[in-house]
């Protein structure tokens, strides 16, 4: 009896990444995320033909900017001939859109808060977070974006502990 070949999505979706999920507090919210370097390494170990592209725009810049809505970055990932595109706004630690100048907003309990202007460091971090989000479209850690702690089914393989 031959084993049915798994799709890229099945392989990555059923990979248990819980040991690699990092937590970050943002106000009263705790956010879960995967390190971009670890996520890329896990996919690259399984699919040698994977590659990603950072979308570039005017003047070869890796973002678009709108003074009303802020900065946005875009990536695409291709695995085994399948390409998914993804986008992500540049946000501060409170998940507020960053713009070219500081601005303030009011909160219900903490009064007025300031969002600092975005720097190239913020844009770079967002590009790499966008890459991880892009890899999730192929299944890697997708359940994290659903607010789940574990994949839907028993994982087929444990993620490697190699850093």
PDB file of C-alpha atoms in Angstrom:
ATOM      1  CA  UNK A   1       0.000   0.000   0.000  1.00  0.00           C
ATOM      2  CA  UNK A   2       1.439   3.374  -0.981  1.00  0.00           C
ATOM      3  CA  UNK A   3       1.180   6.405   1.229  1.00  0.00           C
ATOM      4  CA  UNK A   4      -0.767   9.265  -0.346  1.00  0.00           C
ATOM      5  CA  UNK A   5       1.437  12.298  -0.954  1.00  0.00           C
ATOM      6  CA  UNK A   6       0.471  15.227   1.235  1.00  0.00           C
ATOM      7  CA  UNK A   7      -0.096  18.662  -0.202  1.00  0.00           C
ATOM      8  CA  UNK A   8       2.116  21.536   0.890  1.00  0.00           C
ATOM      9  CA  UNK A   9      -0.795  22.879   2.925  1.00  0.00           C
ATOM     10  CA  UNK A  10      -1.463  19.548   4.680  1.00  0.00           C
ATOM     11  CA  UNK A  11       2.207  19.126   5.523  1.00  0.00           C
ATOM     12  CA  UNK A  12       2.625  22.609   6.990  1.00  0.00           C
ATOM     13  CA  UNK A  13      -0.836  22.955   8.560  1.00  0.00           C
ATOM     14  CA  UNK A  14      -0.409  19.824  10.654  1.00  0.00           C
ATOM     15  CA  UNK A  15       3.047  20.790  11.852  1.00  0.00           C
ATOM     16  CA  UNK A  16       2.931  21.505  15.585  1.00  0.00           C
ATOM     17  CA  UNK A  17       4.692  24.829  16.123  1.00  0.00           C
ATOM     18  CA  UNK A  18       3.511  25.407  19.703  1.00  0.00           C
ATOM     19  CA  UNK A  19       7.038  25.109  21.132  1.00  0.00           C
ATOM     20  CA  UNK A  20       8.104  27.972  18.849  1.00  0.00           C
ATOM     21  CA  UNK A  21       5.215  30.359  19.457  1.00  0.00           C
ATOM     22  CA  UNK A  22       6.416  33.510  21.186  1.00  0.00           C
ATOM     23  CA  UNK A  23       4.097  35.739  23.207  1.00  0.00           C
ATOM     24  CA  UNK A  24       4.137  39.505  23.394  1.00  0.00           C
ATOM     25  CA  UNK A  25       1.978  41.730  25.582  1.00  0.00           C
ATOM     26  CA  UNK A  26       0.357  44.690  23.826  1.00  0.00           C
ATOM     27  CA  UNK A  27      -1.659  46.524  26.451  1.00  0.00           C
ATOM     28  CA  UNK A  28      -4.188  44.045  27.829  1.00  0.00           C
ATOM     29  CA  UNK A  29      -3.818  41.791  24.789  1.00  0.00           C
ATOM     30  CA  UNK A  30      -1.293  38.977  24.466  1.00  0.00           C
ATOM     31  CA  UNK A  31      -0.199  38.370  20.877  1.00  0.00           C
ATOM     32  CA  UNK A  32       1.255  35.092  19.589  1.00  0.00           C
ATOM     33  CA  UNK A  33       3.779  34.976  16.794  1.00  0.00           C
ATOM     34  CA  UNK A  34       6.506  32.905  15.144  1.00  0.00           C
ATOM     35  CA  UNK A  35      10.012  34.176  14.555  1.00  0.00           C
ATOM     36  CA  UNK A  36      10.535  34.848  10.827  1.00  0.00           C
ATOM     37  CA  UNK A  37      13.916  33.089  10.814  1.00  0.00           C
ATOM     38  CA  UNK A  38      12.534  29.953  12.421  1.00  0.00           C
ATOM     39  CA  UNK A  39       9.448  29.897  10.160  1.00  0.00           C
ATOM     40  CA  UNK A  40      11.571  30.331   7.032  1.00  0.00           C
ATOM     41  CA  UNK A  41      13.984  27.576   8.133  1.00  0.00           C
ATOM     42  CA  UNK A  42      11.136  25.108   8.769  1.00  0.00           C
ATOM     43  CA  UNK A  43       9.637  25.679   5.334  1.00  0.00           C
ATOM     44  CA  UNK A  44      13.028  25.667   3.592  1.00  0.00           C
ATOM     45  CA  UNK A  45      13.908  22.318   5.224  1.00  0.00           C
ATOM     46  CA  UNK A  46      10.815  20.765   3.672  1.00  0.00           C
ATOM     47  CA  UNK A  47      10.660  22.605   0.326  1.00  0.00           C
ATOM     48  CA  UNK A  48      13.958  23.466  -1.321  1.00  0.00           C
ATOM     49  CA  UNK A  49      12.076  25.234  -4.127  1.00  0.00           C
ATOM     50  CA  UNK A  50      10.504  27.865  -1.834  1.00  0.00           C
ATOM     51  CA  UNK A  51      11.266  31.517  -2.453  1.00  0.00           C
ATOM     52  CA  UNK A  52       9.824  34.833  -1.396  1.00  0.00           C
ATOM     53  CA  UNK A  53       9.595  38.274  -2.923  1.00  0.00           C
ATOM     54  CA  UNK A  54       9.268  41.628  -1.213  1.00  0.00           C
ATOM     55  CA  UNK A  55       7.103  43.846  -3.401  1.00  0.00           C
ATOM     56  CA  UNK A  56       8.806  47.108  -4.311  1.00  0.00           C
ATOM     57  CA  UNK A  57       7.184  50.301  -5.481  1.00  0.00           C
ATOM     58  CA  UNK A  58       8.197  53.849  -6.472  1.00  0.00           C
ATOM     59  CA  UNK A  59      11.934  54.501  -6.164  1.00  0.00           C
ATOM     60  CA  UNK A  60      12.364  50.775  -5.405  1.00  0.00           C
ATOM     61  CA  UNK A  61      10.876  51.242  -1.911  1.00  0.00           C
ATOM     62  CA  UNK A  62       9.480  48.148  -0.108  1.00  0.00           C
ATOM     63  CA  UNK A  63       6.267  49.862   1.008  1.00  0.00           C
ATOM     64  CA  UNK A  64       3.395  52.047  -0.079  1.00  0.00           C
ATOM     65  CA  UNK A  65       2.334  55.048   1.956  1.00  0.00           C
ATOM     66  CA  UNK A  66      -0.914  56.945   2.310  1.00  0.00           C
ATOM     67  CA  UNK A  67      -1.024  59.909   4.691  1.00  0.00           C
ATOM     68  CA  UNK A  68      -4.487  58.911   5.940  1.00  0.00           C
ATOM     69  CA  UNK A  69      -3.912  55.198   6.484  1.00  0.00           C
ATOM     70  CA  UNK A  70      -0.135  54.812   6.905  1.00  0.00           C
ATOM     71  CA  UNK A  71       2.440  52.377   5.530  1.00  0.00           C
ATOM     72  CA  UNK A  72       1.733  48.961   4.000  1.00  0.00           C
ATOM     73  CA  UNK A  73       4.147  46.219   2.920  1.00  0.00           C
ATOM     74  CA  UNK A  74       3.561  43.254   0.613  1.00  0.00           C
ATOM     75  CA  UNK A  75       5.270  39.893   0.145  1.00  0.00           C
ATOM     76  CA  UNK A  76       4.673  36.833  -1.981  1.00  0.00           C
ATOM     77  CA  UNK A  77       5.839  33.282  -1.370  1.00  0.00           C
ATOM     78  CA  UNK A  78       6.044  30.507  -3.937  1.00  0.00           C
ATOM     79  CA  UNK A  79       6.273  26.832  -2.967  1.00  0.00           C
ATOM     80  CA  UNK A  80       6.159  24.057  -5.559  1.00  0.00           C
ATOM     81  CA  UNK A  81       4.743  26.423  -8.167  1.00  0.00           C
ATOM     82  CA  UNK A  82       1.971  27.813  -5.913  1.00  0.00           C
ATOM     83  CA  UNK A  83       2.163  31.526  -5.054  1.00  0.00           C
ATOM     84  CA  UNK A  84       0.335  33.365  -2.299  1.00  0.00           C
ATOM     85  CA  UNK A  85       0.521  37.128  -1.792  1.00  0.00           C
ATOM     86  CA  UNK A  86       0.123  38.869   1.549  1.00  0.00           C
ATOM     87  CA  UNK A  87       0.084  42.400   2.938  1.00  0.00           C
ATOM     88  CA  UNK A  88       0.497  43.925   6.374  1.00  0.00           C
ATOM     89  CA  UNK A  89       0.274  47.490   7.692  1.00  0.00           C
ATOM     90  CA  UNK A  90       3.208  48.899   9.661  1.00  0.00           C
ATOM     91  CA  UNK A  91       1.903  49.077  13.240  1.00  0.00           C
ATOM     92  CA  UNK A  92       3.202  50.088  16.653  1.00  0.00           C
ATOM     93  CA  UNK A  93       3.102  47.892  19.772  1.00  0.00           C
ATOM     94  CA  UNK A  94      -0.578  48.743  20.302  1.00  0.00           C
ATOM     95  CA  UNK A  95      -1.422  47.679  16.722  1.00  0.00           C
ATOM     96  CA  UNK A  96      -2.044  51.247  15.605  1.00  0.00           C
ATOM     97  CA  UNK A  97      -1.052  52.218  12.060  1.00  0.00           C
ATOM     98  CA  UNK A  98       2.217  54.113  11.890  1.00  0.00           C
ATOM     99  CA  UNK A  99       2.511  57.132   9.629  1.00  0.00           C
ATOM    100  CA  UNK A 100       5.314  59.504   8.604  1.00  0.00           C
ATOM    101  CA  UNK A 101       4.552  61.851  11.516  1.00  0.00           C
ATOM    102  CA  UNK A 102       3.424  61.245  15.090  1.00  0.00           C
ATOM    103  CA  UNK A 103      -0.284  61.433  15.892  1.00  0.00           C
ATOM    104  CA  UNK A 104      -2.451  60.985  18.974  1.00  0.00           C
ATOM    105  CA  UNK A 105      -5.621  59.049  19.694  1.00  0.00           C
ATOM    106  CA  UNK A 106      -7.878  58.695  22.722  1.00  0.00           C
ATOM    107  CA  UNK A 107      -8.477  55.491  24.636  1.00  0.00           C
ATOM    108  CA  UNK A 108     -11.396  54.675  26.872  1.00  0.00           C
ATOM    109  CA  UNK A 109      -9.311  53.953  29.993  1.00  0.00           C
ATOM    110  CA  UNK A 110      -5.817  55.373  29.438  1.00  0.00           C
ATOM    111  CA  UNK A 111      -6.525  58.805  27.983  1.00  0.00           C
ATOM    112  CA  UNK A 112      -4.533  60.095  25.057  1.00  0.00           C
ATOM    113  CA  UNK A 113      -1.796  57.976  23.427  1.00  0.00           C
ATOM    114  CA  UNK A 114       0.794  58.885  20.802  1.00  0.00           C
ATOM    115  CA  UNK A 115       1.812  56.795  17.804  1.00  0.00           C
ATOM    116  CA  UNK A 116       5.401  57.588  16.863  1.00  0.00           C
ATOM    117  CA  UNK A 117       6.403  57.988  13.203  1.00  0.00           C
ATOM    118  CA  UNK A 118       7.497  54.813  11.414  1.00  0.00           C
ATOM    119  CA  UNK A 119      11.188  54.221  10.865  1.00  0.00           C
ATOM    120  CA  UNK A 120      12.910  51.878   8.420  1.00  0.00           C
ATOM    121  CA  UNK A 121      13.377  49.514  11.368  1.00  0.00           C
ATOM    122  CA  UNK A 122       9.576  49.370  11.795  1.00  0.00           C
ATOM    123  CA  UNK A 123       9.135  48.764   8.078  1.00  0.00           C
ATOM    124  CA  UNK A 124      11.771  46.017   8.070  1.00  0.00           C
ATOM    125  CA  UNK A 125      10.138  44.259  11.063  1.00  0.00           C
ATOM    126  CA  UNK A 126       6.780  44.436   9.329  1.00  0.00           C
ATOM    127  CA  UNK A 127       8.150  42.965   6.102  1.00  0.00           C
ATOM    128  CA  UNK A 128       9.442  39.950   8.015  1.00  0.00           C
ATOM    129  CA  UNK A 129       6.156  39.611   9.951  1.00  0.00           C
ATOM    130  CA  UNK A 130       4.386  39.761   6.587  1.00  0.00           C
ATOM    131  CA  UNK A 131       6.597  36.902   5.374  1.00  0.00           C
ATOM    132  CA  UNK A 132       5.491  34.761   8.336  1.00  0.00           C
ATOM    133  CA  UNK A 133       1.853  35.663   7.662  1.00  0.00           C
ATOM    134  CA  UNK A 134       2.474  34.692   4.045  1.00  0.00           C
ATOM    135  CA  UNK A 135       3.882  31.294   5.135  1.00  0.00           C
ATOM    136  CA  UNK A 136       0.750  30.813   7.252  1.00  0.00           C
ATOM    137  CA  UNK A 137      -1.281  30.960   4.033  1.00  0.00           C
ATOM    138  CA  UNK A 138       0.566  27.746   3.132  1.00  0.00           C
ATOM    139  CA  UNK A 139      -0.481  26.297   6.502  1.00  0.00           C
ATOM    140  CA  UNK A 140       2.504  26.957   8.798  1.00  0.00           C
ATOM    141  CA  UNK A 141       1.052  28.065  12.136  1.00  0.00           C
ATOM    142  CA  UNK A 142      -2.208  29.121  10.493  1.00  0.00           C
ATOM    143  CA  UNK A 143      -4.128  28.089  13.599  1.00  0.00           C
ATOM    144  CA  UNK A 144      -2.327  30.861  15.534  1.00  0.00           C
ATOM    145  CA  UNK A 145      -4.186  33.461  13.434  1.00  0.00           C
ATOM    146  CA  UNK A 146      -7.465  31.790  14.461  1.00  0.00           C
ATOM    147  CA  UNK A 147      -6.629  32.259  18.126  1.00  0.00           C
ATOM    148  CA  UNK A 148      -6.063  28.518  18.567  1.00  0.00           C
ATOM    149  CA  UNK A 149      -3.274  26.967  20.606  1.00  0.00           C
ATOM    150  CA  UNK A 150      -2.910  23.772  18.573  1.00  0.00           C
ATOM    151  CA  UNK A 151      -3.563  22.532  15.032  1.00  0.00           C
ATOM    152  CA  UNK A 152      -7.042  21.090  14.360  1.00  0.00           C
ATOM    153  CA  UNK A 153      -5.802  17.521  14.181  1.00  0.00           C
ATOM    154  CA  UNK A 154      -2.989  15.627  15.834  1.00  0.00           C
ATOM    155  CA  UNK A 155       0.227  16.949  14.240  1.00  0.00           C
ATOM    156  CA  UNK A 156       1.896  14.667  11.730  1.00  0.00           C
ATOM    157  CA  UNK A 157       5.414  15.907  12.549  1.00  0.00           C
ATOM    158  CA  UNK A 158       6.939  17.893  15.315  1.00  0.00           C
ATOM    159  CA  UNK A 159       8.725  21.038  14.267  1.00  0.00           C
ATOM    160  CA  UNK A 160      12.474  20.704  14.538  1.00  0.00           C
ATOM    161  CA  UNK A 161      14.312  22.071  17.551  1.00  0.00           C
ATOM    162  CA  UNK A 162      17.231  23.254  15.420  1.00  0.00           C
ATOM    163  CA  UNK A 163      17.646  27.015  15.588  1.00  0.00           C
TER     164      UNK A 163
END
